[in-house]
Amino acid sequence: MDWFEERLWPDWAQRIRVREVLYRSTTAHQDLIVFESPAWGRVLALDGVVQTTTMDEFVYHEMLVHVPLLAHGHAEEVLIVGGGDGGCLREVLRHPGVRRVTQVEIDASVIELCKRFLPSLSDGAFDDPRAEIVIADGAAFARETARTFDVAIVDSTDPLGPGEVLFSEAFYRDLRARLRPGGVMTTQCGNPVMRPDELENALARQRAAGFALVDYYFAAVPTYVGGNMALGFATDDLESRRLDAADLAARGVPAGLRYYTPEMHVASFAHPAWLVGRTGL
Ligand code: SAM
């Protein structure tokens, strides 16, 4: 294979030159490939869609994690749904106040293969004593668990195959019921330039699930083709969305970040006019 071609969109594809295919298989849930590329380092793709690369993963993982954690301010119990590559887990564990991170991933092979072929993403996080890994469907876990959380992070694949259930109103309703007072949920909501309906549907379902505040913010991830990636932000604590950069900085931003800053946190919630027209936000 000289080129990996992503066919997420019917009329537009991205190609990434392949230096070496490191692993390829069909797990019980999805097709999985890891390859080395000159342009983006190591790349993980599931069902033919780029999930993460070692060169630009920090953008997505820092924004999906530090925005809710700093908006909350004193999270102790954190839930990650999906995130099998370990990037979100690594970022959550940078917060010393977090006592336990429960990660619910449907496909154990994603974790094992990412530890083996993309070790820089988890960077040892799966072995952290504060990390509890549950191999299960995130929707079933949210429906059945009695546990409660300060922050819930949904790092899912796109609404295709096993990931589809993680974009449902029922799932959002269950997750909201598991959030403690002041709780915040963030969700991977796709690329609105190509699929504005994906973002619109996710926001509408989060509102229908009862969240008092539903908003979204952006992260510029080069290998998520089509422009800025939209991330959903939902909470019943309106104050968590009103913080300015000084408030956020005062809460203690972890050292060593390469994309997240308090100023980026605030600015990332600015929306283009065309999307305000479509989402009302
Ligand atoms: N950053 C990527 C993106 O934005 O598309 C997502 C990365 S992560 C690899 C996505 C993870 O979600 C995968 O490990 C996949 O196995 C997991 N996943 C998909 N459906 C799931 C479900 N129903 N419950 C739990 N995990 C799920």
PDB file of C-alpha atoms in Angstrom, residues 21-254:
ATOM      1  CA  VAL A  21       1.841  -0.752   7.261  1.00  0.00           C
ATOM      2  CA  LEU A  22       2.570  -1.765  10.840  1.00  0.00           C
ATOM      3  CA  TYR A  23      -0.656  -3.634  11.552  1.00  0.00           C
ATOM      4  CA  ARG A  24      -3.960  -4.388   9.884  1.00  0.00           C
ATOM      5  CA  SER A  25      -6.908  -6.504  11.051  1.00  0.00           C
ATOM      6  CA  THR A  26     -10.669  -6.699  11.374  1.00  0.00           C
ATOM      7  CA  THR A  27     -11.598  -6.800  15.041  1.00  0.00           C
ATOM      8  CA  ALA A  28     -14.997  -7.960  16.326  1.00  0.00           C
ATOM      9  CA  HIS A  29     -16.184  -4.371  15.939  1.00  0.00           C
ATOM     10  CA  GLN A  30     -14.273  -2.620  13.161  1.00  0.00           C
ATOM     11  CA  ASP A  31     -11.467  -2.670  10.607  1.00  0.00           C
ATOM     12  CA  LEU A  32      -8.236  -1.374  12.107  1.00  0.00           C
ATOM     13  CA  ILE A  33      -4.998  -0.239  10.479  1.00  0.00           C
ATOM     14  CA  VAL A  34      -1.863   1.390  11.861  1.00  0.00           C
ATOM     15  CA  PHE A  35       0.696   2.716   9.408  1.00  0.00           C
ATOM     16  CA  GLU A  36       3.839   4.839   9.397  1.00  0.00           C
ATOM     17  CA  SER A  37       3.645   7.952   7.193  1.00  0.00           C
ATOM     18  CA  PRO A  38       6.259  10.578   6.228  1.00  0.00           C
ATOM     19  CA  ALA A  39       3.715  13.375   6.692  1.00  0.00           C
ATOM     20  CA  TRP A  40       1.898  12.542   9.941  1.00  0.00           C
ATOM     21  CA  GLY A  41       4.017   9.999  11.795  1.00  0.00           C
ATOM     22  CA  ARG A  42       2.027   6.958  12.871  1.00  0.00           C
ATOM     23  CA  VAL A  43      -1.641   6.899  11.873  1.00  0.00           C
ATOM     24  CA  LEU A  44      -4.539   4.894  13.340  1.00  0.00           C
ATOM     25  CA  ALA A  45      -7.627   4.433  11.148  1.00  0.00           C
ATOM     26  CA  LEU A  46     -10.831   2.579  12.035  1.00  0.00           C
ATOM     27  CA  ASP A  47     -13.216   1.502   9.292  1.00  0.00           C
ATOM     28  CA  GLY A  48     -11.141   3.544   6.845  1.00  0.00           C
ATOM     29  CA  VAL A  49     -11.407   6.802   8.810  1.00  0.00           C
ATOM     30  CA  VAL A  50      -8.398   8.564  10.385  1.00  0.00           C
ATOM     31  CA  GLN A  51      -8.804   8.447  14.172  1.00  0.00           C
ATOM     32  CA  THR A  52      -5.516   9.930  15.298  1.00  0.00           C
ATOM     33  CA  THR A  53      -1.918  10.567  14.223  1.00  0.00           C
ATOM     34  CA  THR A  54       1.177  11.003  16.375  1.00  0.00           C
ATOM     35  CA  MET A  55       1.891  14.377  14.736  1.00  0.00           C
ATOM     36  CA  ASP A  56      -1.383  16.226  15.432  1.00  0.00           C
ATOM     37  CA  GLU A  57      -3.211  14.211  18.111  1.00  0.00           C
ATOM     38  CA  PHE A  58      -2.330  16.722  20.838  1.00  0.00           C
ATOM     39  CA  VAL A  59      -4.684  19.342  19.360  1.00  0.00           C
ATOM     40  CA  TYR A  60      -7.774  17.180  19.672  1.00  0.00           C
ATOM     41  CA  HIS A  61      -6.936  15.474  22.971  1.00  0.00           C
ATOM     42  CA  GLU A  62      -5.933  18.702  24.765  1.00  0.00           C
ATOM     43  CA  MET A  63      -9.104  20.507  23.666  1.00  0.00           C
ATOM     44  CA  LEU A  64     -11.493  17.609  24.353  1.00  0.00           C
ATOM     45  CA  VAL A  65     -10.057  17.197  27.876  1.00  0.00           C
ATOM     46  CA  HIS A  66      -8.770  20.501  29.305  1.00  0.00           C
ATOM     47  CA  VAL A  67     -11.783  22.591  28.271  1.00  0.00           C
ATOM     48  CA  PRO A  68     -14.236  20.596  30.464  1.00  0.00           C
ATOM     49  CA  LEU A  69     -11.741  19.963  33.267  1.00  0.00           C
ATOM     50  CA  LEU A  70     -10.796  23.637  33.623  1.00  0.00           C
ATOM     51  CA  ALA A  71     -14.399  24.755  33.105  1.00  0.00           C
ATOM     52  CA  HIS A  72     -15.390  22.435  35.979  1.00  0.00           C
ATOM     53  CA  GLY A  73     -12.430  23.473  38.143  1.00  0.00           C
ATOM     54  CA  HIS A  74     -12.301  20.643  40.693  1.00  0.00           C
ATOM     55  CA  ALA A  75     -13.093  17.355  38.960  1.00  0.00           C
ATOM     56  CA  GLU A  76     -12.271  14.219  40.920  1.00  0.00           C
ATOM     57  CA  GLU A  77     -14.167  11.508  39.033  1.00  0.00           C
ATOM     58  CA  VAL A  78     -13.857  11.541  35.227  1.00  0.00           C
ATOM     59  CA  LEU A  79     -15.494   9.260  32.630  1.00  0.00           C
ATOM     60  CA  ILE A  80     -14.067   8.706  29.149  1.00  0.00           C
ATOM     61  CA  VAL A  81     -16.229   6.852  26.635  1.00  0.00           C
ATOM     62  CA  GLY A  82     -14.215   5.490  23.688  1.00  0.00           C
ATOM     63  CA  GLY A  83     -10.745   6.944  23.417  1.00  0.00           C
ATOM     64  CA  GLY A  84      -9.066   3.589  22.887  1.00  0.00           C
ATOM     65  CA  ASP A  85      -5.822   5.235  21.746  1.00  0.00           C
ATOM     66  CA  GLY A  86      -5.255   6.601  25.258  1.00  0.00           C
ATOM     67  CA  GLY A  87      -4.698  10.254  24.286  1.00  0.00           C
ATOM     68  CA  CYS A  88      -7.612  11.562  26.360  1.00  0.00           C
ATOM     69  CA  LEU A  89      -6.620   9.388  29.322  1.00  0.00           C
ATOM     70  CA  ARG A  90      -3.091  10.798  29.185  1.00  0.00           C
ATOM     71  CA  GLU A  91      -4.388  14.351  29.248  1.00  0.00           C
ATOM     72  CA  VAL A  92      -6.924  13.777  32.073  1.00  0.00           C
ATOM     73  CA  LEU A  93      -4.179  12.325  34.276  1.00  0.00           C
ATOM     74  CA  ARG A  94      -2.235  15.599  34.041  1.00  0.00           C
ATOM     75  CA  HIS A  95      -4.734  17.019  36.566  1.00  0.00           C
ATOM     76  CA  PRO A  96      -3.552  16.146  40.095  1.00  0.00           C
ATOM     77  CA  GLY A  97      -7.042  16.692  41.540  1.00  0.00           C
ATOM     78  CA  VAL A  98      -8.479  13.823  39.475  1.00  0.00           C
ATOM     79  CA  ARG A  99      -8.784  10.785  41.757  1.00  0.00           C
ATOM     80  CA  ARG A 100     -10.096   8.260  39.229  1.00  0.00           C
ATOM     81  CA  VAL A 101     -10.614   8.097  35.454  1.00  0.00           C
ATOM     82  CA  THR A 102     -12.999   5.398  34.266  1.00  0.00           C
ATOM     83  CA  GLN A 103     -12.491   4.659  30.575  1.00  0.00           C
ATOM     84  CA  VAL A 104     -15.187   2.612  28.782  1.00  0.00           C
ATOM     85  CA  GLU A 105     -13.928   1.332  25.429  1.00  0.00           C
ATOM     86  CA  ILE A 106     -15.844  -1.222  23.344  1.00  0.00           C
ATOM     87  CA  ASP A 107     -12.845  -2.701  21.543  1.00  0.00           C
ATOM     88  CA  ALA A 108      -9.992  -4.002  23.707  1.00  0.00           C
ATOM     89  CA  SER A 109      -7.877  -4.567  20.611  1.00  0.00           C
ATOM     90  CA  VAL A 110      -7.773  -0.823  19.946  1.00  0.00           C
ATOM     91  CA  ILE A 111      -6.176  -0.294  23.367  1.00  0.00           C
ATOM     92  CA  GLU A 112      -3.744  -3.186  22.966  1.00  0.00           C
ATOM     93  CA  LEU A 113      -2.680  -2.216  19.445  1.00  0.00           C
ATOM     94  CA  CYS A 114      -2.322   1.473  20.316  1.00  0.00           C
ATOM     95  CA  LYS A 115      -0.163   0.588  23.346  1.00  0.00           C
ATOM     96  CA  ARG A 116       1.980  -1.512  20.986  1.00  0.00           C
ATOM     97  CA  PHE A 117       2.152   0.669  17.865  1.00  0.00           C
ATOM     98  CA  LEU A 118       1.261   4.181  19.115  1.00  0.00           C
ATOM     99  CA  PRO A 119       2.722   4.181  22.652  1.00  0.00           C
ATOM    100  CA  SER A 120       3.287   7.956  22.671  1.00  0.00           C
ATOM    101  CA  LEU A 121      -0.485   8.538  22.743  1.00  0.00           C
ATOM    102  CA  SER A 122      -1.190   6.842  26.069  1.00  0.00           C
ATOM    103  CA  ASP A 123       2.400   7.452  27.293  1.00  0.00           C
ATOM    104  CA  GLY A 124       1.909   4.939  30.118  1.00  0.00           C
ATOM    105  CA  ALA A 125      -1.545   6.260  31.112  1.00  0.00           C
ATOM    106  CA  PHE A 126      -3.177   2.820  30.954  1.00  0.00           C
ATOM    107  CA  ASP A 127      -0.888   1.714  33.792  1.00  0.00           C
ATOM    108  CA  ASP A 128      -1.636   4.713  36.024  1.00  0.00           C
ATOM    109  CA  PRO A 129      -3.201   3.580  39.345  1.00  0.00           C
ATOM    110  CA  ARG A 130      -5.938   6.214  38.887  1.00  0.00           C
ATOM    111  CA  ALA A 131      -7.032   4.687  35.552  1.00  0.00           C
ATOM    112  CA  GLU A 132      -9.815   2.087  35.510  1.00  0.00           C
ATOM    113  CA  ILE A 133     -10.383   0.510  32.085  1.00  0.00           C
ATOM    114  CA  VAL A 134     -13.778  -1.069  31.323  1.00  0.00           C
ATOM    115  CA  ILE A 135     -14.262  -2.985  28.071  1.00  0.00           C
ATOM    116  CA  ALA A 136     -17.930  -2.410  27.222  1.00  0.00           C
ATOM    117  CA  ASP A 137     -20.338  -0.483  25.045  1.00  0.00           C
ATOM    118  CA  GLY A 138     -20.344   3.058  26.406  1.00  0.00           C
ATOM    119  CA  ALA A 139     -24.091   3.383  25.946  1.00  0.00           C
ATOM    120  CA  ALA A 140     -24.777   0.234  27.983  1.00  0.00           C
ATOM    121  CA  PHE A 141     -22.363   1.412  30.684  1.00  0.00           C
ATOM    122  CA  ALA A 142     -24.052   4.827  30.949  1.00  0.00           C
ATOM    123  CA  ARG A 143     -27.458   3.116  31.164  1.00  0.00           C
ATOM    124  CA  GLU A 144     -26.492   0.590  33.814  1.00  0.00           C
ATOM    125  CA  THR A 145     -23.823   2.111  36.070  1.00  0.00           C
ATOM    126  CA  ALA A 146     -24.678   3.650  39.438  1.00  0.00           C
ATOM    127  CA  ARG A 147     -21.430   5.645  39.428  1.00  0.00           C
ATOM    128  CA  THR A 148     -21.422   9.437  39.147  1.00  0.00           C
ATOM    129  CA  PHE A 149     -18.864  11.718  37.531  1.00  0.00           C
ATOM    130  CA  ASP A 150     -17.744  15.343  37.524  1.00  0.00           C
ATOM    131  CA  VAL A 151     -16.733  15.304  33.842  1.00  0.00           C
ATOM    132  CA  ALA A 152     -17.762  12.943  31.007  1.00  0.00           C
ATOM    133  CA  ILE A 153     -15.715  12.937  27.788  1.00  0.00           C
ATOM    134  CA  VAL A 154     -17.081  11.142  24.723  1.00  0.00           C
ATOM    135  CA  ASP A 155     -14.148  10.402  22.428  1.00  0.00           C
ATOM    136  CA  SER A 156     -16.081   8.250  19.975  1.00  0.00           C
ATOM    137  CA  THR A 157     -15.678   7.314  16.378  1.00  0.00           C
ATOM    138  CA  ASP A 158     -18.102   8.959  13.949  1.00  0.00           C
ATOM    139  CA  PRO A 159     -21.814   8.062  14.087  1.00  0.00           C
ATOM    140  CA  LEU A 160     -21.221   4.896  12.074  1.00  0.00           C
ATOM    141  CA  GLY A 161     -21.143   1.286  13.258  1.00  0.00           C
ATOM    142  CA  PRO A 162     -20.443   0.885  16.999  1.00  0.00           C
ATOM    143  CA  GLY A 163     -20.104   4.651  17.463  1.00  0.00           C
ATOM    144  CA  GLU A 164     -23.605   5.505  16.280  1.00  0.00           C
ATOM    145  CA  VAL A 165     -25.259   4.825  19.640  1.00  0.00           C
ATOM    146  CA  LEU A 166     -22.996   7.432  21.247  1.00  0.00           C
ATOM    147  CA  PHE A 167     -24.832  10.182  19.365  1.00  0.00           C
ATOM    148  CA  SER A 168     -28.315   9.252  20.651  1.00  0.00           C
ATOM    149  CA  GLU A 169     -30.586  11.247  22.968  1.00  0.00           C
ATOM    150  CA  ALA A 170     -30.923   8.213  25.244  1.00  0.00           C
ATOM    151  CA  PHE A 171     -27.141   8.050  25.707  1.00  0.00           C
ATOM    152  CA  TYR A 172     -26.926  11.781  26.444  1.00  0.00           C
ATOM    153  CA  ARG A 173     -29.843  11.463  28.902  1.00  0.00           C
ATOM    154  CA  ASP A 174     -28.126   8.606  30.698  1.00  0.00           C
ATOM    155  CA  LEU A 175     -24.812  10.471  30.843  1.00  0.00           C
ATOM    156  CA  ARG A 176     -26.521  13.602  32.216  1.00  0.00           C
ATOM    157  CA  ALA A 177     -28.068  11.482  34.969  1.00  0.00           C
ATOM    158  CA  ARG A 178     -24.566  10.264  35.911  1.00  0.00           C
ATOM    159  CA  LEU A 179     -23.120  13.772  36.226  1.00  0.00           C
ATOM    160  CA  ARG A 180     -22.705  15.255  39.679  1.00  0.00           C
ATOM    161  CA  PRO A 181     -23.800  18.886  40.379  1.00  0.00           C
ATOM    162  CA  GLY A 182     -21.580  21.152  38.298  1.00  0.00           C
ATOM    163  CA  GLY A 183     -20.878  18.285  35.889  1.00  0.00           C
ATOM    164  CA  VAL A 184     -19.692  18.912  32.314  1.00  0.00           C
ATOM    165  CA  MET A 185     -19.921  16.649  29.219  1.00  0.00           C
ATOM    166  CA  THR A 186     -17.864  17.095  26.052  1.00  0.00           C
ATOM    167  CA  THR A 187     -18.421  15.138  22.864  1.00  0.00           C
ATOM    168  CA  GLN A 188     -16.737  14.592  19.514  1.00  0.00           C
ATOM    169  CA  CYS A 189     -19.249  16.145  17.072  1.00  0.00           C
ATOM    170  CA  GLY A 190     -17.509  15.793  13.722  1.00  0.00           C
ATOM    171  CA  ASN A 191     -16.681  18.325  11.053  1.00  0.00           C
ATOM    172  CA  PRO A 192     -19.597  20.714  10.449  1.00  0.00           C
ATOM    173  CA  VAL A 193     -18.269  21.937   7.092  1.00  0.00           C
ATOM    174  CA  MET A 194     -18.858  18.487   5.645  1.00  0.00           C
ATOM    175  CA  ARG A 195     -21.670  17.314   7.916  1.00  0.00           C
ATOM    176  CA  PRO A 196     -23.445  20.234   9.639  1.00  0.00           C
ATOM    177  CA  ASP A 197     -26.334  17.870  10.343  1.00  0.00           C
ATOM    178  CA  GLU A 198     -24.082  15.737  12.589  1.00  0.00           C
ATOM    179  CA  LEU A 199     -23.418  18.752  14.841  1.00  0.00           C
ATOM    180  CA  GLU A 200     -27.000  20.001  14.648  1.00  0.00           C
ATOM    181  CA  ASN A 201     -28.367  16.573  15.584  1.00  0.00           C
ATOM    182  CA  ALA A 202     -25.939  16.129  18.469  1.00  0.00           C
ATOM    183  CA  LEU A 203     -26.742  19.571  19.916  1.00  0.00           C
ATOM    184  CA  ALA A 204     -30.506  19.037  19.534  1.00  0.00           C
ATOM    185  CA  ARG A 205     -30.315  15.630  21.222  1.00  0.00           C
ATOM    186  CA  GLN A 206     -28.205  17.037  24.096  1.00  0.00           C
ATOM    187  CA  ARG A 207     -30.823  19.748  24.621  1.00  0.00           C
ATOM    188  CA  ALA A 208     -33.624  17.149  24.446  1.00  0.00           C
ATOM    189  CA  ALA A 209     -31.697  15.117  27.029  1.00  0.00           C
ATOM    190  CA  GLY A 210     -32.287  18.019  29.438  1.00  0.00           C
ATOM    191  CA  PHE A 211     -28.940  19.853  29.630  1.00  0.00           C
ATOM    192  CA  ALA A 212     -29.507  23.489  30.689  1.00  0.00           C
ATOM    193  CA  LEU A 213     -26.627  24.704  28.518  1.00  0.00           C
ATOM    194  CA  VAL A 214     -25.554  23.132  25.224  1.00  0.00           C
ATOM    195  CA  ASP A 215     -22.800  24.797  23.229  1.00  0.00           C
ATOM    196  CA  TYR A 216     -19.886  23.780  20.994  1.00  0.00           C
ATOM    197  CA  TYR A 217     -16.312  24.789  20.391  1.00  0.00           C
ATOM    198  CA  PHE A 218     -13.649  24.129  17.779  1.00  0.00           C
ATOM    199  CA  ALA A 219     -10.278  22.414  17.503  1.00  0.00           C
ATOM    200  CA  ALA A 220      -8.201  22.739  14.318  1.00  0.00           C
ATOM    201  CA  VAL A 221      -7.032  19.162  13.716  1.00  0.00           C
ATOM    202  CA  PRO A 222      -5.241  18.983  10.328  1.00  0.00           C
ATOM    203  CA  THR A 223      -5.918  15.293   9.648  1.00  0.00           C
ATOM    204  CA  TYR A 224      -9.654  15.597  10.403  1.00  0.00           C
ATOM    205  CA  VAL A 225     -10.263  16.886   6.909  1.00  0.00           C
ATOM    206  CA  GLY A 226     -12.720  19.693   6.218  1.00  0.00           C
ATOM    207  CA  GLY A 227     -11.711  22.430   8.615  1.00  0.00           C
ATOM    208  CA  ASN A 228     -12.322  22.754  12.328  1.00  0.00           C
ATOM    209  CA  MET A 229     -13.527  19.784  14.383  1.00  0.00           C
ATOM    210  CA  ALA A 230     -16.607  20.619  16.469  1.00  0.00           C
ATOM    211  CA  LEU A 231     -16.703  19.489  20.096  1.00  0.00           C
ATOM    212  CA  GLY A 232     -19.943  19.581  22.070  1.00  0.00           C
ATOM    213  CA  PHE A 233     -20.058  21.180  25.557  1.00  0.00           C
ATOM    214  CA  ALA A 234     -23.080  20.433  27.747  1.00  0.00           C
ATOM    215  CA  THR A 235     -23.743  21.219  31.407  1.00  0.00           C
ATOM    216  CA  ASP A 236     -26.408  22.280  33.918  1.00  0.00           C
ATOM    217  CA  ASP A 237     -23.924  24.678  35.573  1.00  0.00           C
ATOM    218  CA  LEU A 238     -24.129  27.878  33.544  1.00  0.00           C
ATOM    219  CA  GLU A 239     -21.142  29.396  35.391  1.00  0.00           C
ATOM    220  CA  SER A 240     -18.779  26.808  33.879  1.00  0.00           C
ATOM    221  CA  ARG A 241     -19.335  28.373  30.455  1.00  0.00           C
ATOM    222  CA  ARG A 242     -18.852  31.979  31.612  1.00  0.00           C
ATOM    223  CA  LEU A 243     -15.219  31.821  32.711  1.00  0.00           C
ATOM    224  CA  ASP A 244     -12.720  34.184  31.111  1.00  0.00           C
ATOM    225  CA  ALA A 245      -9.047  33.456  30.374  1.00  0.00           C
ATOM    226  CA  ALA A 246      -7.906  34.881  33.732  1.00  0.00           C
ATOM    227  CA  ASP A 247     -10.377  32.663  35.632  1.00  0.00           C
ATOM    228  CA  LEU A 248      -9.184  29.596  33.714  1.00  0.00           C
ATOM    229  CA  ALA A 249      -5.495  30.417  34.167  1.00  0.00           C
ATOM    230  CA  ALA A 250      -6.039  30.857  37.906  1.00  0.00           C
ATOM    231  CA  ARG A 251      -7.335  27.270  38.071  1.00  0.00           C
ATOM    232  CA  GLY A 252      -3.949  25.924  37.064  1.00  0.00           C
ATOM    233  CA  VAL A 253      -3.320  24.860  33.463  1.00  0.00           C
ATOM    234  CA  PRO A 254      -1.176  21.693  33.356  1.00  0.00           C
TER     235      PRO A 254
END
